Short mmCIF file of C-alpha atoms and ligand atoms in Angstrom, two decimals:
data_model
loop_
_atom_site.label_atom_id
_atom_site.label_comp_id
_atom_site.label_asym_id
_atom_site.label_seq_id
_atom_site.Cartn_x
_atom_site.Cartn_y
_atom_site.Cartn_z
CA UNK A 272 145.12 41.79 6.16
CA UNK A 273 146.34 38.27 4.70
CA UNK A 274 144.04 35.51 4.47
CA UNK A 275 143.59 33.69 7.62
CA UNK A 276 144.72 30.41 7.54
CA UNK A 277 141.91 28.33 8.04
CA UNK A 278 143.30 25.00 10.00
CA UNK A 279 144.07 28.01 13.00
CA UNK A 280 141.17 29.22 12.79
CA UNK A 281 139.62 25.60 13.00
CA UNK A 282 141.68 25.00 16.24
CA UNK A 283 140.29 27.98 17.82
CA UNK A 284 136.80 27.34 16.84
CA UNK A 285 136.95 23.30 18.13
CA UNK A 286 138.20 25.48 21.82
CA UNK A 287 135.84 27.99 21.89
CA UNK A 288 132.99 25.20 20.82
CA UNK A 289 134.40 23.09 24.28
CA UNK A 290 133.81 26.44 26.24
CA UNK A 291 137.78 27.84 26.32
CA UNK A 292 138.54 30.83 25.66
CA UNK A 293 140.96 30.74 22.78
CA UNK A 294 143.05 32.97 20.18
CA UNK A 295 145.63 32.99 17.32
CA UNK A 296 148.79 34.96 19.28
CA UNK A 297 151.89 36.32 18.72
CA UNK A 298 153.97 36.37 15.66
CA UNK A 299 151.38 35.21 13.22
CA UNK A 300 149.12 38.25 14.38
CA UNK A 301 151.77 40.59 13.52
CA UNK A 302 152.70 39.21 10.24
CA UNK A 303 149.12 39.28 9.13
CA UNK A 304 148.62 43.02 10.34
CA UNK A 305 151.38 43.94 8.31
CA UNK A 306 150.19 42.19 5.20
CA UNK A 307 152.72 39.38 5.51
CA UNK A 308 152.53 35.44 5.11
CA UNK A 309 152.62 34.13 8.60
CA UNK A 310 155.80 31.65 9.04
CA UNK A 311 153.50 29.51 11.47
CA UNK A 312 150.35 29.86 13.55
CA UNK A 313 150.61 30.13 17.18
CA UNK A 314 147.18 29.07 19.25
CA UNK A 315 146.59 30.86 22.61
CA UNK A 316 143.99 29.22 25.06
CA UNK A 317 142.89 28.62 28.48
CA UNK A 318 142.82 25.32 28.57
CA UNK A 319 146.03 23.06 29.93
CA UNK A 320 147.77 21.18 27.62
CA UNK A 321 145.99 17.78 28.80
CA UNK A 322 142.19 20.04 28.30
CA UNK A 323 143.58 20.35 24.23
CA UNK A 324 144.53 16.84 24.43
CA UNK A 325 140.86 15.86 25.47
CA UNK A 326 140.08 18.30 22.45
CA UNK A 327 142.42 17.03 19.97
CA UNK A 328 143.00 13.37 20.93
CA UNK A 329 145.49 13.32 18.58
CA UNK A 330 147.81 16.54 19.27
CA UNK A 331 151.01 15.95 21.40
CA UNK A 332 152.45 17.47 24.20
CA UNK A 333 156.01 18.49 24.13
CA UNK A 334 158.33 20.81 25.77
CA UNK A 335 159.85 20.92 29.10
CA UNK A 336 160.89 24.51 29.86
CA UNK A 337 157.05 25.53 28.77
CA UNK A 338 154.68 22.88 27.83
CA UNK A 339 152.82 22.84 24.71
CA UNK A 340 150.40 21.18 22.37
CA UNK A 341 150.89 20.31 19.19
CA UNK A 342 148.20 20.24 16.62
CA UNK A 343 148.20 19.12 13.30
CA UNK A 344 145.21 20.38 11.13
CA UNK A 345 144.77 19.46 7.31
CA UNK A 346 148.95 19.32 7.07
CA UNK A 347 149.67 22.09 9.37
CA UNK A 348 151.36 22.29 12.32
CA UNK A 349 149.51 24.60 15.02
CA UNK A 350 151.23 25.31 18.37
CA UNK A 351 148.49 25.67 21.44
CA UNK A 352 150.23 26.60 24.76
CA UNK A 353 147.67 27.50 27.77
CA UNK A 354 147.93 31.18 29.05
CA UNK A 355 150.93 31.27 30.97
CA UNK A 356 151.02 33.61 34.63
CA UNK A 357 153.15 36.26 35.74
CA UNK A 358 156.61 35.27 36.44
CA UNK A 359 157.67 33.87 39.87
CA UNK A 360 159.63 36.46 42.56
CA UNK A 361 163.33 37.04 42.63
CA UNK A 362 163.56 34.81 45.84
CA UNK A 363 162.18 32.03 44.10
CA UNK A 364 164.26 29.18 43.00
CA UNK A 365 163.07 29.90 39.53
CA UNK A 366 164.99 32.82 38.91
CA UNK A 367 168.25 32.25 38.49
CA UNK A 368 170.41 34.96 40.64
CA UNK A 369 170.77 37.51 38.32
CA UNK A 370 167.33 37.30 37.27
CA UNK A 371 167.13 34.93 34.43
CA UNK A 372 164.11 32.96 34.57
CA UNK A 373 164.53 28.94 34.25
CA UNK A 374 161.55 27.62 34.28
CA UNK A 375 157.60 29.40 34.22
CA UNK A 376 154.94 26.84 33.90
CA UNK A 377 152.74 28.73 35.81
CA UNK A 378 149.15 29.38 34.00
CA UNK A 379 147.66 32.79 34.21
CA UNK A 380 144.96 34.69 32.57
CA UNK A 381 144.76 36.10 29.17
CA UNK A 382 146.31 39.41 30.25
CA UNK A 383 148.93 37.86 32.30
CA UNK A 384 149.99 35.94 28.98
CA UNK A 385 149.68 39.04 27.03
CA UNK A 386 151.92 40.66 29.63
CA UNK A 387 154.57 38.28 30.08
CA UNK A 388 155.43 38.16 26.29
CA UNK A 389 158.22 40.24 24.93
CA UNK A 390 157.47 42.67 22.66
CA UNK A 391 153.96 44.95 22.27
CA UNK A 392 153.60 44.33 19.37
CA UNK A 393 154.14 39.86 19.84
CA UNK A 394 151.32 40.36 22.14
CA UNK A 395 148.08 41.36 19.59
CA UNK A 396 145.67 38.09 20.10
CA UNK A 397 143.42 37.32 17.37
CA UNK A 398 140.09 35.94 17.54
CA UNK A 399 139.15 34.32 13.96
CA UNK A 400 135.71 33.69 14.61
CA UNK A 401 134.62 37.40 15.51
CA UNK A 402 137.48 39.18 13.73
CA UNK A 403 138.42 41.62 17.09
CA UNK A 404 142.20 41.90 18.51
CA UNK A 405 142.64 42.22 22.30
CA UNK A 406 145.61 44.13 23.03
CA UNK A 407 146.67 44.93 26.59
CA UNK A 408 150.40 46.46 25.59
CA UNK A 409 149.72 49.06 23.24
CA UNK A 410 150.84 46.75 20.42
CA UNK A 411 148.61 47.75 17.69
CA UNK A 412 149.61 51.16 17.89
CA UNK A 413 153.68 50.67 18.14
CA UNK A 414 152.80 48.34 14.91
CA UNK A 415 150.78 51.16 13.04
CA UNK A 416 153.95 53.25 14.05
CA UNK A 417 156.67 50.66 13.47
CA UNK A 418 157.98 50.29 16.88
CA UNK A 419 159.47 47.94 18.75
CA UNK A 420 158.70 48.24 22.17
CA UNK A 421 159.54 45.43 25.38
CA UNK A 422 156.91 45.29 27.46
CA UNK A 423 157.40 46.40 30.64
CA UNK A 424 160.94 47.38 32.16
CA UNK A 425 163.33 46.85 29.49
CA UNK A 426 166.69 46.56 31.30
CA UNK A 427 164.31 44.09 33.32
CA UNK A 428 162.90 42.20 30.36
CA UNK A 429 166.38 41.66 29.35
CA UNK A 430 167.84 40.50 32.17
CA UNK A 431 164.73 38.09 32.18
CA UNK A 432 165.70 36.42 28.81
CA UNK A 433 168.89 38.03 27.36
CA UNK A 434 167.97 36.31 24.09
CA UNK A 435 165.29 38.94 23.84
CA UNK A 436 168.39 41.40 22.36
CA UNK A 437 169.17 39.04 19.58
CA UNK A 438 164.98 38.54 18.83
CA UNK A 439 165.07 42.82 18.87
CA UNK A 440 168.03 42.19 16.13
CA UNK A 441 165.51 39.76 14.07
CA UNK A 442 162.63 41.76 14.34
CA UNK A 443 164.40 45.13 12.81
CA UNK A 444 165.86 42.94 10.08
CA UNK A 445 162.84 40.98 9.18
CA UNK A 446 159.96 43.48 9.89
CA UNK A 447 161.61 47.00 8.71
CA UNK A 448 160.54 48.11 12.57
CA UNK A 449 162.81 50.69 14.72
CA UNK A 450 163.67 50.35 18.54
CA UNK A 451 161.67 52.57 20.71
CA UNK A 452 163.77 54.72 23.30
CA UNK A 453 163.73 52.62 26.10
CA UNK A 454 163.95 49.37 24.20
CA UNK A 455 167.26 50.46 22.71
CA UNK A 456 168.97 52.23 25.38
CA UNK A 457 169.97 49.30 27.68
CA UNK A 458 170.92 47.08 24.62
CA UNK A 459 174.85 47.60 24.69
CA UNK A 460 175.02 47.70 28.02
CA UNK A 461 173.09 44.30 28.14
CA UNK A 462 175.06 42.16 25.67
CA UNK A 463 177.69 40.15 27.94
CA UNK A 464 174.51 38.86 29.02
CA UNK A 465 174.39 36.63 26.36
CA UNK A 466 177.06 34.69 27.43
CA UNK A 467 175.08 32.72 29.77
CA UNK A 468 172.67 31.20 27.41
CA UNK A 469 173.00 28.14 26.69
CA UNK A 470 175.18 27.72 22.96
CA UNK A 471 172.63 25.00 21.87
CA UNK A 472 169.68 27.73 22.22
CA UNK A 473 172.24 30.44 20.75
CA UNK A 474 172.71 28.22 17.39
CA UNK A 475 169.18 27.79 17.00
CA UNK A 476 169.19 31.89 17.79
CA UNK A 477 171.91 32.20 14.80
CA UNK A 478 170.09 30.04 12.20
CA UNK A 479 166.49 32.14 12.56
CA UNK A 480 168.84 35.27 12.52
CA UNK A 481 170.73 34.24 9.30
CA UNK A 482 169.01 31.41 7.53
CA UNK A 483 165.17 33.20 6.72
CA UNK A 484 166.17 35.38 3.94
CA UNK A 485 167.20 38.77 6.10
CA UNK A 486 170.75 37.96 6.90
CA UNK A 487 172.11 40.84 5.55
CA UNK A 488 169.59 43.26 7.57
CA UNK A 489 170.36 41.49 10.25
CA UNK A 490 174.10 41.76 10.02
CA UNK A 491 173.47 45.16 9.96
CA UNK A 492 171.47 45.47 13.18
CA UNK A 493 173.57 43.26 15.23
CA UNK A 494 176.53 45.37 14.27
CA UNK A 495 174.66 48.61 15.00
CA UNK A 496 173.00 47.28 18.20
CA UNK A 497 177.02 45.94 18.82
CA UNK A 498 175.84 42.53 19.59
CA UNK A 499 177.72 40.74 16.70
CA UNK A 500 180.90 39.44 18.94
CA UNK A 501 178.23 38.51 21.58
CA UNK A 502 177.53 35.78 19.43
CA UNK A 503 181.05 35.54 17.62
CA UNK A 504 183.25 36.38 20.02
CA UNK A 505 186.37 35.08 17.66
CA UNK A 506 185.66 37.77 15.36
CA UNK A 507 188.09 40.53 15.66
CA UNK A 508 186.51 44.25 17.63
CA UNK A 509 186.26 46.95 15.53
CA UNK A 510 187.57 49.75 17.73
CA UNK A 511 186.19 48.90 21.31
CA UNK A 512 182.93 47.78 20.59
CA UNK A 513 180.54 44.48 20.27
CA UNK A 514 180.69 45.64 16.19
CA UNK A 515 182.86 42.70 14.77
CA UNK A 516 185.28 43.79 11.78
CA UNK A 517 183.18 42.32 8.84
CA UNK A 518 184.07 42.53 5.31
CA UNK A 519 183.14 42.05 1.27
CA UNK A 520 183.32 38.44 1.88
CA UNK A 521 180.93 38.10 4.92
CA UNK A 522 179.01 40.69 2.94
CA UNK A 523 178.47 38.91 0.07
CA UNK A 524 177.92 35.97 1.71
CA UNK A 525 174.84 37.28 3.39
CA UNK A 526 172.93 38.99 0.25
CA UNK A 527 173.99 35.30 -1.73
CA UNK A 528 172.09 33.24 1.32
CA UNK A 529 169.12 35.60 1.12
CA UNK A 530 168.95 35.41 -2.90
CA UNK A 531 169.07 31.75 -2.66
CA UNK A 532 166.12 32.06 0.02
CA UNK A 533 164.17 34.16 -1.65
CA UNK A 534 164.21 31.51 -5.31
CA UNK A 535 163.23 28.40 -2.23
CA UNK A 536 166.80 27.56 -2.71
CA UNK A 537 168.13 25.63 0.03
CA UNK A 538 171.14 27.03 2.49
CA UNK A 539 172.95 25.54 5.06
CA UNK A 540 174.46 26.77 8.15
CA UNK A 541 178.00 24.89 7.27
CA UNK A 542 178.50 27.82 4.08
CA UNK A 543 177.24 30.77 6.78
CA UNK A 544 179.66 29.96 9.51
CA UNK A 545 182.83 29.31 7.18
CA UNK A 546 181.97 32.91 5.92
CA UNK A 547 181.27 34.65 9.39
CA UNK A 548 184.16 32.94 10.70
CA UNK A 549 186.80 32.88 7.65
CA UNK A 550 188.96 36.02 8.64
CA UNK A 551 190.16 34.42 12.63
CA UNK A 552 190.67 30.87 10.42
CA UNK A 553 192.89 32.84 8.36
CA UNK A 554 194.84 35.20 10.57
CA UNK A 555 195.50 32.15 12.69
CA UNK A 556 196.79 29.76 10.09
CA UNK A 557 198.69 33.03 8.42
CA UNK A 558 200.47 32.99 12.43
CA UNK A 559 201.12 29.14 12.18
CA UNK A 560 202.49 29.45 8.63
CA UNK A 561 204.87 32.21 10.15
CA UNK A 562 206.06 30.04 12.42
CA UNK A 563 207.09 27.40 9.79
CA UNK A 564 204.17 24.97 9.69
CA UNK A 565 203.14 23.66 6.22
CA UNK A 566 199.77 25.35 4.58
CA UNK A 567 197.32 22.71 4.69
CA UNK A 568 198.01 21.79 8.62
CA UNK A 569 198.27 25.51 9.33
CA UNK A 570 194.83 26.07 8.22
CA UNK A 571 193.39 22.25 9.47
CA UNK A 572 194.59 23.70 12.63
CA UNK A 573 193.11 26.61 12.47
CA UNK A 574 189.71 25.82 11.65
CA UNK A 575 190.20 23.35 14.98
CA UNK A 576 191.18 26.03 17.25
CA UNK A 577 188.32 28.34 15.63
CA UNK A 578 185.62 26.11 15.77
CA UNK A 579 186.61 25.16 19.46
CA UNK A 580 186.47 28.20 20.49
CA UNK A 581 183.31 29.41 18.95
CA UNK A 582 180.93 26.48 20.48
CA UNK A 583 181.36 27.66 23.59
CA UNK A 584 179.08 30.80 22.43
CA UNK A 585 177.19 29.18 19.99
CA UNK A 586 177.11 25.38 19.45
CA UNK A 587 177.89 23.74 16.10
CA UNK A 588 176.51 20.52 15.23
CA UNK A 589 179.32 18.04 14.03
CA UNK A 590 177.02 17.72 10.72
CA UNK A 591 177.46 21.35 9.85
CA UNK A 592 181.30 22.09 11.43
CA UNK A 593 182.05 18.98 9.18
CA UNK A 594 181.46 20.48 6.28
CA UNK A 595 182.67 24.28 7.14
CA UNK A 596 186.20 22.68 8.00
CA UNK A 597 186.25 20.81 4.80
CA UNK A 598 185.05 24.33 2.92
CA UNK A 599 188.25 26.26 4.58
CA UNK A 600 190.54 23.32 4.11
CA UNK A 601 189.69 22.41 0.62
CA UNK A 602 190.80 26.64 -0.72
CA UNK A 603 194.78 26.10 -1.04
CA UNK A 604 193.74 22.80 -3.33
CA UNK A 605 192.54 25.22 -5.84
CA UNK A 606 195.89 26.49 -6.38
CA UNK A 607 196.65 23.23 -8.62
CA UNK A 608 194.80 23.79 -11.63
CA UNK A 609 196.15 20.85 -13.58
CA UNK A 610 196.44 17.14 -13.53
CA UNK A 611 195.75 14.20 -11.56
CA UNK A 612 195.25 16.65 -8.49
CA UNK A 613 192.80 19.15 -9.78
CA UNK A 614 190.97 15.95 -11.36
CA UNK A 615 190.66 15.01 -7.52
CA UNK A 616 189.33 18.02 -6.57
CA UNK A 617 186.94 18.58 -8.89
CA UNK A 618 185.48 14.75 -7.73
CA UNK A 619 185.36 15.42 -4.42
CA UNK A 620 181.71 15.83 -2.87
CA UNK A 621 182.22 19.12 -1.13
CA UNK A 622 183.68 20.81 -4.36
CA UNK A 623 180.85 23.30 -5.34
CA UNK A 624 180.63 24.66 -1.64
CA UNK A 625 184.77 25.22 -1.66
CA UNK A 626 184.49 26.48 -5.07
CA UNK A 627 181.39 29.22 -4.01
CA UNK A 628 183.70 30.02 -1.45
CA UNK A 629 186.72 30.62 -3.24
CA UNK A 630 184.74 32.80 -5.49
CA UNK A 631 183.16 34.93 -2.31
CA UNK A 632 187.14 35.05 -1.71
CA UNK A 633 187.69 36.58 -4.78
CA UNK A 634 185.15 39.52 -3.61
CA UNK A 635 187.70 40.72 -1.03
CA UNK A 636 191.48 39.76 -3.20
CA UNK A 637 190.87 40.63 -6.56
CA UNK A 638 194.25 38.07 -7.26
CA UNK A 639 191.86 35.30 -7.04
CA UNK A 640 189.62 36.28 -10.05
CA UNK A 641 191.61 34.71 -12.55
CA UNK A 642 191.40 31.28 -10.29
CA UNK A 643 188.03 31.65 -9.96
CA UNK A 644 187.59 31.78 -13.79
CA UNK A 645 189.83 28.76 -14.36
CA UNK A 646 187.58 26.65 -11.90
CA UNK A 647 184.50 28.25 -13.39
CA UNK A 648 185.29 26.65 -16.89
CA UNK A 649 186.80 23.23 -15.42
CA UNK A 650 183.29 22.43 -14.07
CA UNK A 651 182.10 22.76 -17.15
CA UNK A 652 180.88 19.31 -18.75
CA UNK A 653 182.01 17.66 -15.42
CA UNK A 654 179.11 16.17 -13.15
CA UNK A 655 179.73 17.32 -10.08
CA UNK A 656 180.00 14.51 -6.89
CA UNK A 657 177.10 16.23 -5.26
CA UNK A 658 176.75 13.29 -2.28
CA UNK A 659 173.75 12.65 -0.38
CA UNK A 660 172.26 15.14 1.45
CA UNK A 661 174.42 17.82 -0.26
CA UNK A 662 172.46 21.70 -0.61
CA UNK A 663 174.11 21.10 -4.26
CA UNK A 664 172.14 18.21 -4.86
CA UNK A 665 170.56 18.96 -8.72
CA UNK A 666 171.84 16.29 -10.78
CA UNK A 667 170.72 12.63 -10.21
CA UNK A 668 173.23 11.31 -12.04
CA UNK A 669 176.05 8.79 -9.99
CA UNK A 670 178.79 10.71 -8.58
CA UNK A 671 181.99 10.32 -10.55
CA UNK A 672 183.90 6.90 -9.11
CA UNK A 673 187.08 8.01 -6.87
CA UNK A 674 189.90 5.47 -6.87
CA UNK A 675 191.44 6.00 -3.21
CA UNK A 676 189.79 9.37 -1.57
CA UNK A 677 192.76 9.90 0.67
CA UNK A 678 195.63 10.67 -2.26
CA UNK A 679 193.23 12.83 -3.12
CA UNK A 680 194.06 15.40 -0.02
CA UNK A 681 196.83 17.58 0.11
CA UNK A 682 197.91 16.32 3.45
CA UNK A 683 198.36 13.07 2.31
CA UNK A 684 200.47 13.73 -0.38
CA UNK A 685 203.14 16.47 1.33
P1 ATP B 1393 158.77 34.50 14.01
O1 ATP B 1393 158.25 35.22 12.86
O2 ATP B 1393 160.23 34.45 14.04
O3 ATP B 1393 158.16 33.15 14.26
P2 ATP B 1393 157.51 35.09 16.49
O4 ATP B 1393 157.17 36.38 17.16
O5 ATP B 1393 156.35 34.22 16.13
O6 ATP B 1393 158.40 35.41 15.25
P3 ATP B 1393 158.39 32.90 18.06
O7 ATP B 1393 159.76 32.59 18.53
O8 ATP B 1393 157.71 31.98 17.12
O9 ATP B 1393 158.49 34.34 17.43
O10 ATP B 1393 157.51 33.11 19.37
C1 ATP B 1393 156.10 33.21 19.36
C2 ATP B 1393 155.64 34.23 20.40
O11 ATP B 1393 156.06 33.82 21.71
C3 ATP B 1393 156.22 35.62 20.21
O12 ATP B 1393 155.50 36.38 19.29
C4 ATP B 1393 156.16 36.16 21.62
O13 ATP B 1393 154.87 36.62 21.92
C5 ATP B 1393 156.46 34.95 22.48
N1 ATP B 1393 157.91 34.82 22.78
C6 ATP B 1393 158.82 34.15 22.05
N2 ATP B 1393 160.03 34.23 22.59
C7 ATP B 1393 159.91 34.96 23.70
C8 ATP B 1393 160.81 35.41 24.71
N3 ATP B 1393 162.10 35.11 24.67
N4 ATP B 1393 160.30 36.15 25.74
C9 ATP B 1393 158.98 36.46 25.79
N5 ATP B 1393 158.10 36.08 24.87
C10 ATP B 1393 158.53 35.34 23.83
MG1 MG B 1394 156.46 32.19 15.33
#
């Protein structure tokens, strides 16, 4: 097992010294069983979130949906949420009507948290101090075996929290587990579902799916569990299924984002979605060219349409579609390779993102290599505008000066 990490196990012991019962839960549990580095520590107790308050004057309560504490302990960030109870009847106003739950503050006992978790082996808690595991699911075992098992009825369970089908997703990617029998069997059937979760809670879904260095495992299971155009639903079916058409491109795009993970390189969700959701952006503006519209506006309008579409499933902070609309609309500008317009292009602050793009491009129409190489060799002995904020910020040198940023766009010059 990996080291504990002490500031939990200093949370727990301050609890159990104030007579709680109290536990490291959930994720981190399994992660250490299985020889990983926890992500985060997760602190299971008895006590009500004002009790760890009285504990840890300093620790603050947040959440509305399910209240917590947080802790902060020598720089770390410990969650403590109080034991919560079994969940409320159908007739209750709780559960919305087709038995999604809304809201469960209700505290129970240790076994009714264990119990109303979602998967066996989520609900192993840890005591630090005396080293056992209480486990009221079978969760040790289905670890041992590498299964992943809801607990309880699983067509239930995901009715419950349909959200629980893309976490199944995650944990295959990220943990090398497999479905058990049950757990797998009601997934396809389950996966309009999704539909009703809110798209704020979906995007944060899509960045732990994509953005912790298992995106292309995870591509995988979504398509195999068919839950990819649950989540994209602009992407294209292949045959009649929930398996989105996905190519070289989206491919590549997934093993690059892991790679750059991996090295503590940072990735943004802007890059990810104009690669999951290049191919509709295209076939669209390809339609609007058809139909006589110039390039640049075909594909502006385009990534509109696109993007509208696709919050309604998943939202898309301004700050990130910014960017991905700039990424799609910034490609036909590579086609000028000389003069005062490439100059431009090379100046402008999202250049390295377009040009990463254009070369993941290149992975699926081999025509583009020989652009690629020409922009691969401009670059060179150019500093790069990298802008504030930018994932391609490693020079601290001033951005280049731009005389007039508009004559710099296509669409202002046509
Ligand atoms: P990760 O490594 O991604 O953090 P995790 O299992 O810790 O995995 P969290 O989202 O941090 O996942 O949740 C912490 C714990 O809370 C889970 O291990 C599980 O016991 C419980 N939990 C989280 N989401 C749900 C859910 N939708 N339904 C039931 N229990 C959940
Ligand atoms: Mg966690």
């Amino acid at each position: 097992m990996q080291q504990l990490c002490p500031h939990a196990t200093e949370v727990v012991r301050r609890l159990q010294e104030e007579g709680y019962e109290a536990y490291i839960v959930g994720g981190s549990v399994r992660d250490l069983l299985l020889g990983k580095v926890p992500k985060d520590y997760d602190v299971a107790t008895d006590a009500i979130p004002e009790e760890v308050k009285t504990v840890f004057p300093r620790a603050r309560l947040i959440g509305r949906r399910f209240r917590l504490a947080h802790v902060r302990m020598g720089g770390t960030l410990i969650e403590v949420a109080t034991f919560r109870g079994p969940q409320v009847n159908e007739d209750d106003d709780h559960m919305h009507q087709n038995g999604r739950i809304l809201r469960d503050n209700v505290w129970g006992s240790l076994e009714e948290d264990a119990i109303r978790r979602d998967f066996t082996i989520n609900a192993l808690f840890l005591d630090p101090i005396s080293g056992d595991i209480q486990d009221f699911v079978g969760g040790y075992r289905d670890l041992s075996e590498r299964k992943l098992r809801l607990i309880g009825d699983a067509p239930t369970r995901y009715r419950e929290d349909p959200v629980r089908l893309l976490r199944a997703a995650r944990f295959v990617a990220k943990l090398g587990v497999e479905l058990g029998e049950e757990t797998a069997k009601p997934v396809n059937e389950m996966a309009s579902l999704l539909k009703d979760i809110p798209p704020a809670r979906l995007f944060e879904e899509v960045c732990k799916l994509f953005m912790t260095g298992h995106a292309a495992r995870t591509l995988e299971a979504l398509q195999r569990f068919q839950l990819t155009r649950a989540l994209f639903p602009v992407l294209k079916a292949k045959g009649s299924s929930g398996k989105a058409q996905t190519g070289p491109l989206m491919d590549t795009a997934m093993k690059n984002t892991d790679e750059r993970i991996a090295v503590q390189k940072p990735v943004t969700p802007a890059f990810l979605l104009a690669a999951l959701l290049w191919q509709p952006v295209r076939e669209r503006a390809s339609t609007l060219e058809a139909g006589g519209m110039q390039e640049y506006l075909a594909l502006s309008q385009a990534a509109d349409e696109v993007i509208a579409k696709q919050v309604q499933r998943t939202a898309i902070p301004r700050r990130f579609s910014v960017i991905t609309r700039q990424i799609w609309t910034m490609q036909p500008r590579f086609n000028h390779t000389r003069g005062r317009r490439a100059k431009a292009l090379l100046g402008e602050r999202r250049f390295r993102a377009a040009y990463d793009f254009l070369l993941l491009r290149a992975e699926e129409d081999a025509s583009l290599k020989d652009l690629c190489d020409h922009w691969t060799e401009a670059q060179k002995g150019v500093v790069l505008n990298t802008g504030q904020g930018d994932r391609y910020k490693n020079d601290s040198r001033p951005p280049p000066r731009r005389r007039n940023r508009r004559r710099s766009t296509p669409a202002a010059k046509s």
